[in-house]
Coordinates of C-alpha atoms and ligand atoms in Angstrom, one line a residue:
X296 CA 125.0 146.2 20.6
X297 CA 125.4 148.0 23.9
X298 CA 128.2 146.0 25.3
X299 CA 130.8 143.8 23.6
X300 CA 131.7 140.5 25.0
X301 CA 135.5 140.2 25.3
X302 CA 136.9 138.3 22.4
X303 CA 138.5 135.0 23.5
X304 CA 142.0 136.2 22.6
X305 CA 141.6 139.4 24.6
X306 CA 144.1 140.1 27.3
X307 CA 143.1 143.1 29.4
X308 CA 141.4 143.8 32.8
X309 CA 137.7 142.9 32.9
X310 CA 134.8 143.0 35.4
X311 CA 132.6 140.0 34.6
X312 CA 129.9 140.9 37.1
X313 CA 128.9 144.2 35.5
X314 CA 126.4 142.7 32.9
X315 CA 124.6 144.4 30.1
X316 CA 122.8 147.7 30.6
X317 CA 119.7 148.5 28.5
X318 CA 119.0 152.0 27.4
X319 CA 115.6 153.7 28.0
X320 CA 115.9 156.0 25.0
X321 CA 115.6 159.3 26.8
X322 CA 115.8 162.2 24.3
X323 CA 118.9 164.3 24.4
X324 CA 117.3 167.7 24.5
X325 CA 119.0 170.9 23.2
X326 CA 118.3 173.1 26.2
X327 CA 120.4 171.0 28.5
X328 CA 123.4 172.5 26.6
X329 CA 122.6 176.1 27.1
X330 CA 119.7 176.8 29.5
X331 CA 120.5 178.4 32.9
X332 CA 117.7 176.4 34.4
X333 CA 119.2 173.2 33.3
X334 CA 122.6 174.3 34.6
X335 CA 121.1 175.1 37.9
X336 CA 119.4 171.7 38.1
X337 CA 122.7 170.1 37.4
X338 CA 124.3 172.1 40.2
X339 CA 121.5 171.3 42.7
X340 CA 121.0 167.7 41.9
X341 CA 124.2 166.4 40.4
X342 CA 127.4 168.4 40.9
X343 CA 126.7 168.7 44.7
X344 CA 126.4 164.9 44.9
X345 CA 129.2 163.4 42.8
X346 CA 132.9 163.2 43.6
X347 CA 135.2 165.8 42.2
X348 CA 139.0 165.8 41.6
X349 CA 140.6 168.6 43.5
X350 CA 144.2 168.0 42.5
X351 CA 147.1 165.6 42.8
X352 CA 148.7 164.1 45.9
X353 CA 152.1 165.2 44.7
X354 CA 151.0 168.8 45.3
X355 CA 150.5 167.9 49.0
X356 CA 154.0 166.7 50.0
X357 CA 154.2 168.1 53.5
X358 CA 151.7 168.6 56.4
X359 CA 150.2 172.1 55.9
X360 CA 150.3 171.9 52.1
X361 CA 147.0 172.7 50.5
X362 CA 145.2 172.9 47.2
X363 CA 142.1 174.8 46.3
X364 CA 139.4 173.7 43.8
X365 CA 136.9 176.3 42.6
X366 CA 133.8 174.9 41.1
X367 CA 131.1 177.3 39.8
X368 CA 130.7 179.6 42.8
X369 CA 131.9 177.1 45.4
X370 CA 135.4 176.6 46.6
X371 CA 137.0 173.8 48.6
X372 CA 140.4 173.6 50.2
X373 CA 142.2 170.3 50.7
X374 CA 144.8 170.2 53.4
X375 CA 147.5 167.7 54.2
X376 CA 147.3 166.7 57.8
X377 CA 150.1 165.9 60.3
X378 CA 149.4 162.2 60.0
X379 CA 149.7 162.3 56.2
X380 CA 146.0 162.1 55.5
X381 CA 144.1 164.8 53.6
X382 CA 141.0 166.6 54.7
X383 CA 138.8 169.0 52.7
X384 CA 136.8 172.0 53.9
X385 CA 134.6 174.6 52.3
X386 CA 136.8 177.6 51.6
X387 CA 134.7 180.0 53.8
X388 CA 135.7 181.5 57.1
X389 CA 133.3 180.6 59.9
X390 CA 133.6 184.1 61.4
X391 CA 131.8 186.1 58.7
X392 CA 132.2 184.1 55.5
X393 CA 135.2 185.6 53.9
X394 CA 136.8 183.3 51.3
X395 CA 139.7 181.9 53.3
X396 CA 142.3 180.8 50.8
X397 CA 143.1 182.4 47.5
X398 CA 145.3 180.9 44.8
X399 CA 145.5 177.3 43.7
X400 CA 148.0 175.9 46.1
X401 CA 150.5 176.6 48.8
X402 CA 151.8 175.6 52.2
X403 CA 151.3 176.9 55.7
X404 CA 153.0 176.1 59.0
X405 CA 150.3 176.2 61.6
X406 CA 147.1 176.9 59.8
X407 CA 145.0 179.0 57.4
X408 CA 144.8 182.6 58.3
X409 CA 141.7 184.7 57.3
X410 CA 142.5 188.0 55.6
X411 CA 139.6 189.8 57.2
X412 CA 139.9 189.7 61.0
X413 CA 142.9 187.4 61.2
X414 CA 141.4 184.2 62.6
X415 CA 143.7 181.3 62.3
X416 CA 142.3 177.9 61.4
X417 CA 144.3 174.8 62.2
X418 CA 145.2 172.2 59.6
X419 CA 142.4 170.0 61.0
X420 CA 139.9 172.9 60.6
X421 CA 139.6 173.8 64.2
X422 CA 140.0 177.5 65.1
X423 CA 143.4 178.0 66.8
X424 CA 143.5 181.8 67.3
X425 CA 141.2 184.8 67.2
X426 CA 141.6 188.4 68.1
X427 CA 140.0 189.4 71.4
X428 CA 138.6 185.9 72.3
X429 CA 137.3 187.2 75.6
X430 CA 135.0 189.7 73.8
X431 CA 132.5 187.0 72.6
X432 CA 129.5 186.9 74.9
X433 CA 128.7 183.4 73.7
X434 CA 132.2 182.2 74.7
X435 CA 135.6 182.1 73.0
X436 CA 135.4 180.6 69.5
X437 CA 138.9 179.1 69.8
X438 CA 139.0 175.3 70.0
X439 CA 135.2 175.4 69.5
X440 CA 134.5 176.5 65.9
X441 CA 135.5 174.4 63.0
X442 CA 135.6 174.9 59.2
X443 CA 132.8 173.0 57.5
X444 CA 134.3 169.7 56.4
X445 CA 133.4 167.6 53.3
X446 CA 134.1 164.0 52.4
X447 CA 137.7 163.6 51.0
X448 CA 139.6 160.6 49.7
X449 CA 142.5 159.7 47.6
X450 CA 142.7 157.3 44.6
X451 CA 145.0 157.1 41.7
X452 CA 147.2 159.9 43.1
X453 CA 144.2 162.2 42.7
X454 CA 142.6 164.0 45.7
X455 CA 138.8 163.7 45.5
X456 CA 136.1 165.5 47.5
X457 CA 132.3 165.5 47.4
X458 CA 129.9 168.2 48.5
X459 CA 127.5 165.5 49.6
X460 CA 127.8 164.7 53.3
X461 CA 126.2 161.3 52.5
X462 CA 128.4 160.5 49.5
X463 CA 129.0 156.9 49.1
X464 CA 132.7 155.9 49.6
X465 CA 134.9 157.0 46.7
X466 CA 135.9 153.5 45.6
X467 CA 132.2 152.4 45.5
X468 CA 131.4 155.4 43.5
X469 CA 134.2 154.8 41.0
X470 CA 133.7 151.0 40.7
X471 CA 134.9 149.3 38.5
X472 CA 137.3 151.9 37.1
X473 CA 140.0 151.4 39.8
X474 CA 140.1 147.7 39.0
X475 CA 140.4 148.4 35.3
X476 CA 143.3 150.9 35.8
X477 CA 145.1 148.9 38.5
X478 CA 148.1 148.1 36.3
X479 CA 148.8 151.7 35.4
X480 CA 150.5 152.8 38.6
X481 CA 148.6 156.1 38.5
X482 CA 149.9 157.2 41.9
X483 CA 153.5 157.4 40.6
X484 CA 153.0 158.9 37.2
X485 CA 154.4 162.3 36.5
X486 CA 152.1 165.0 35.2
X487 CA 154.2 166.5 32.3
X488 CA 151.3 168.5 30.8
X489 CA 148.8 170.5 32.9
X490 CA 146.6 172.7 30.8
X491 CA 143.3 174.4 31.3
X492 CA 141.5 175.9 28.3
X493 CA 138.3 177.9 28.4
X494 CA 136.1 176.8 25.6
X495 CA 132.8 178.3 24.2
X496 CA 130.8 175.1 24.7
X497 CA 128.8 173.3 27.3
X498 CA 130.8 171.0 29.6
X499 CA 128.9 167.9 28.3
X500 CA 130.7 168.0 25.0
X501 CA 133.5 166.1 26.7
X502 CA 131.5 163.0 28.0
X503 CA 129.6 163.0 24.7
X504 CA 132.8 163.1 22.7
X505 CA 134.9 160.7 24.7
X506 CA 132.2 158.0 24.7
X507 CA 132.5 157.1 21.0
X508 CA 135.2 156.4 18.4
X509 CA 132.8 157.2 15.6
X510 CA 134.2 160.7 15.1
X511 CA 137.8 159.5 14.7
X512 CA 138.0 159.1 10.9
X513 CA 136.6 162.6 10.3
X514 CA 138.0 164.6 13.1
X515 CA 141.4 162.8 13.6
X516 CA 142.3 161.4 10.2
X517 CA 146.0 161.3 11.2
X518 CA 145.2 158.5 13.7
X519 CA 144.3 156.0 10.9
X520 CA 147.8 154.7 10.6
X521 CA 147.9 153.5 14.2
X522 CA 144.5 153.4 15.8
X523 CA 141.7 151.1 14.6
X524 CA 138.5 153.0 15.4
X525 CA 136.2 150.4 13.6
X526 CA 133.3 149.6 16.0
X527 CA 133.6 145.9 15.0
X528 CA 137.0 145.8 16.5
X529 CA 136.4 148.1 19.5
X530 CA 135.2 147.0 22.9
X531 CA 132.4 149.1 24.4
X532 CA 131.5 148.7 28.0
X533 CA 128.9 150.4 30.2
X534 CA 128.9 150.1 34.0
X535 CA 126.1 150.6 36.5
X536 CA 127.4 153.8 38.2
X537 CA 127.4 155.6 34.8
X538 CA 131.1 155.0 34.0
X539 CA 132.1 153.5 30.6
X540 CA 135.0 152.0 28.8
X541 CA 136.1 151.9 25.2
X542 CA 139.1 149.9 24.0
X543 CA 140.5 150.6 20.5
X544 CA 143.2 148.4 19.1
X545 CA 146.5 149.9 18.3
X546 CA 146.8 148.9 14.7
X547 CA 146.2 150.5 11.3
X548 CA 142.6 151.2 10.6
X549 CA 141.1 149.6 7.5
X550 CA 140.2 153.2 6.6
X551 CA 143.9 154.1 6.3
X552 CA 145.1 154.9 2.8
X553 CA 146.9 151.6 2.5
X554 CA 145.8 149.6 5.6
X555 CA 147.8 146.5 4.8
X556 CA 151.0 148.4 4.0
X557 CA 153.2 149.9 6.6
X558 CA 152.6 153.6 6.5
X559 CA 155.1 156.0 8.1
X560 CA 153.6 156.3 11.7
X561 CA 153.2 152.5 12.0
X562 CA 156.7 152.1 10.5
X563 CA 158.2 154.3 13.2
X564 CA 156.3 152.4 15.9
X565 CA 157.5 149.1 14.7
X566 CA 161.1 150.3 14.3
X567 CA 161.1 151.7 17.8
X568 CA 160.8 148.2 19.2
X569 CA 163.3 146.6 16.8
X570 CA 160.8 145.1 14.4
X571 CA 161.6 145.2 10.7
X572 CA 158.7 147.1 8.9
X573 CA 159.5 145.3 5.6
X574 CA 158.4 142.1 7.2
X575 CA 154.9 143.5 7.8
X576 CA 154.3 144.8 4.3
X577 CA 150.9 143.4 3.1
X578 CA 150.0 142.4 6.6
X579 CA 150.6 145.5 8.6
X580 CA 148.1 144.7 11.3
X581 CA 150.1 141.6 12.3
X582 CA 152.5 144.1 13.8
X583 CA 150.2 144.6 16.8
X584 CA 150.8 141.2 18.3
X585 CA 154.5 141.4 17.3
X586 CA 154.7 144.7 19.1
X587 CA 153.2 143.1 22.2
X588 CA 155.8 140.4 22.2
X589 CA 158.6 142.8 21.6
X590 CA 157.6 145.0 24.4
X591 CA 157.1 142.1 26.8
X592 CA 160.6 140.9 26.0
X593 CA 162.4 144.2 25.9
X594 CA 160.7 146.4 28.5
X595 CA 163.1 145.7 31.4
X596 CA 166.2 146.4 29.3
X597 CA 164.9 149.7 28.3
X598 CA 164.1 150.8 31.9
X599 CA 160.4 150.4 31.2
X600 CA 159.5 148.0 34.0
X601 CA 156.1 149.6 34.3
X602 CA 155.1 147.7 31.1
X603 CA 155.5 144.5 33.0
X604 CA 152.4 145.4 35.1
X605 CA 150.3 145.8 32.0
X606 CA 148.2 143.1 30.3
X607 CA 149.2 142.1 26.7
X608 CA 146.6 144.3 25.0
X609 CA 147.5 147.2 27.2
X610 CA 150.9 147.2 25.5
X611 CA 149.4 148.3 22.2
X612 CA 145.8 149.4 22.6
X613 CA 143.9 152.5 23.8
X614 CA 141.8 152.2 26.9
X615 CA 139.3 155.1 27.4
X616 CA 137.6 155.2 30.7
X617 CA 134.8 157.8 31.1
X618 CA 134.1 158.5 34.8
X619 CA 130.6 160.0 35.4
X620 CA 130.1 162.8 34.9
X621 CA 133.1 164.7 33.5
X622 CA 136.4 162.8 33.7
X623 CA 138.1 160.7 31.0
X624 CA 141.2 158.7 31.7
X625 CA 142.8 157.1 28.7
X626 CA 145.5 154.6 29.2
X627 CA 147.9 154.2 26.3
X628 CA 151.1 152.2 26.0
X629 CA 153.2 155.4 26.6
X630 CA 151.2 157.2 29.2
X631 CA 147.8 158.3 30.6
X632 CA 145.7 161.1 29.2
X633 CA 143.3 162.9 31.5
X634 CA 140.5 165.0 30.2
X635 CA 137.9 166.9 32.2
X636 CA 135.4 169.6 31.6
X637 CA 133.7 171.8 34.2
X638 CA 131.1 174.4 33.8
X639 CA 132.0 178.1 34.1
X640 CA 130.0 180.0 36.6
X641 CA 129.0 182.8 34.3
X642 CA 127.5 181.0 31.4
X643 CA 126.4 177.3 30.7
X644 CA 127.7 177.8 27.2
X645 CA 131.3 178.0 28.5
X646 CA 133.4 175.4 30.2
X647 CA 136.9 174.8 31.2
X648 CA 138.7 171.8 29.5
X649 CA 141.5 170.3 31.4
X650 CA 144.1 168.2 29.7
X651 CA 146.7 166.5 31.9
X652 CA 149.2 164.0 30.5
X653 CA 150.9 161.5 32.8
X654 CA 153.9 159.4 32.1
X655 CA 155.8 156.7 33.9
X656 CA 159.4 157.4 34.8
X657 CA 161.8 155.7 32.4
X658 CA 165.3 155.1 33.8
X659 CA 167.9 157.2 32.0
X660 CA 165.5 159.6 30.2
X661 CA 165.0 163.2 31.1
X662 CA 162.5 164.2 28.3
X663 CA 159.3 162.7 27.0
X664 CA 157.2 163.2 23.9
X665 CA 153.8 165.0 24.3
X666 CA 151.3 166.5 21.9
X667 CA 153.1 169.8 22.7
X668 CA 156.5 168.5 21.8
X669 CA 159.2 167.2 24.1
X670 CA 158.8 168.0 27.8
X671 CA 161.1 167.5 30.8
X672 CA 160.3 164.5 33.1
X673 CA 159.0 166.7 35.9
X674 CA 155.7 168.0 37.2
X675 CA 154.4 170.6 34.8
X676 CA 153.4 174.2 35.6
X677 CA 149.7 175.0 35.1
X678 CA 149.1 176.7 31.8
X679 CA 145.7 178.5 31.2
X680 CA 144.4 179.8 27.9
X681 CA 141.2 180.4 26.0
X682 CA 140.4 178.3 22.9
X683 CA 140.6 180.3 19.7
X684 CA 142.3 183.4 21.1
X685 CA 145.8 182.8 19.7
X686 CA 146.7 183.1 16.1
X687 CA 144.4 181.1 13.8
X688 CA 142.7 179.5 16.8
X689 CA 144.9 176.4 16.5
X690 CA 147.3 176.8 19.3
X691 CA 146.5 173.5 21.0
X692 CA 148.4 170.5 19.8
X693 CA 146.9 168.0 17.4
X694 CA 144.1 165.8 18.5
X695 CA 142.9 168.1 21.3
X696 CA 142.6 171.0 19.0
X697 CA 140.6 168.9 16.6
X698 CA 138.1 167.8 19.4
X699 CA 137.7 171.4 20.6
X700 CA 137.1 172.7 17.1
X701 CA 134.0 170.5 16.8
X702 CA 133.0 171.2 20.4
X703 CA 132.4 174.9 19.6
X704 CA 130.7 174.1 16.3
X705 CA 128.3 171.6 17.8
X706 CA 127.3 174.1 20.5
X707 CA 126.1 176.4 17.8
X708 CA 124.1 173.6 16.2
X709 CA 122.3 172.9 19.4
X710 CA 120.7 176.4 19.2
X711 CA 119.1 175.7 15.8
X712 CA 115.4 175.0 15.5
X713 CA 116.7 172.3 13.2
X714 CA 118.2 170.3 16.1
X715 CA 116.2 167.4 17.4
X716 CA 117.1 164.2 19.2
X717 CA 120.2 162.7 17.7
X718 CA 120.2 159.7 15.4
X719 CA 122.8 157.5 17.1
X720 CA 124.9 154.6 15.9
X721 CA 125.1 151.5 18.0
X722 CA 128.4 152.5 19.6
X723 CA 127.0 156.0 20.4
X724 CA 124.5 154.3 22.7
X725 CA 127.0 155.3 25.5
X726 CA 126.3 159.0 24.6
X727 CA 122.6 158.4 25.4
X728 CA 123.5 156.4 28.4
X729 CA 125.5 159.3 29.8
X730 CA 122.4 161.6 29.4
X731 CA 120.2 158.9 31.0
X732 CA 122.4 158.8 34.1
X733 CA 122.5 162.6 34.2
X734 CA 118.6 162.6 34.0
X735 CA 118.6 160.1 36.8
X736 CA 120.4 162.6 39.0
X737 CA 118.5 165.7 37.8
X738 CA 115.1 164.0 38.2
X739 CA 116.0 162.6 41.6
X740 CA 116.3 158.9 40.8
X741 CA 119.9 158.6 42.0
Ligands
LIG959 S1 135.6 186.7 58.2 FE1 137.4 185.5 58.6 S2 138.2 186.4 60.4 FE2 136.4 187.5 60.0
LIG960 FE1 138.5 163.0 19.6

């Protein structure tokens, strides 16, 4: 089945008009994971046409604040304007091409100054100042030249840009994801983890991996006590623009050691909301609806008013949204996980993997649990590392480390003459769908 009809009892955001999408069955060839020609076609036909996330609005508090996003050999700078809006420009001086801004972020008073001949570009991209303006036979460049601008828009507290001057409006491109995430208050969440890891695998491992729950029992066995990965209980949606959604129930999996008994993780989750674990022995999964009711009742008292904005199922379940091509946003009852891969310029067999974790503010708390332990409730510093370089290769917390470990192993397998088109389960249809949308771009159908 390609798309699950919402069960009648479901309570979560839906988009009824999206319909069922049929797969063509395009083969998922090996060379797309390592060939420079494929990587180049992706750059020419896909990356230069889609919307990219450049950073967070919270990094652009004042006029003159800017963020830089480097992508392969391209670089774009996004600048907060006097009127509060954000504009994006290619990071290249219009005098003789010097890269204008170095570093990830910063703030300037009047404009961006070039380090080569000192030209000063205003926040709106228009040249304010140049040395010897009267020595240009074609006329002074000041007030005349402008940085090359690209489409830029804000959604979900993220600053987006596209290198396609004809890009469709961001909200049309993202449809229906903004509707599905409407209750999460993404604009106001605090990014308490901001990590970038260089990984020896092609960037497509991330959309492949986050489009199925089939790997959970093997790769994340510890999740069995609280996430039901069974495809029969999971909702799989595919949407026309290439985005997908997968909803897993927050309840013990029948693959848990004692699925009807209350195992330690589930016990802790019930107790946290004042439920007596003993009452759920032999019927552990009934705890899911009980948890929904307890959260509905107790949220305000605990300073968790944000739970009131969520639908009942969102109080317990896991909502994975994959945004074509490279972003995954997972809503959980506690916070929002963000995963993204981007190719590295030097080699299609390397990518960067970004993991950001966002949480709502909870009155009276100054720390929050993350996969890297307790973190203060404040915007995190950017941490950068390379997968496998620290002791034992397992320096990343928990489930992320588990996903990355298979990512590098699968990349090796793609090189084997033994690899051919995958033999996919029904729920992995969305893996093929991702590649079909990618093919549509690369072959010029989108
Ligand atoms: S290249 Fe920027 S001022 Fe000359
Ligand atoms: Fe995973």
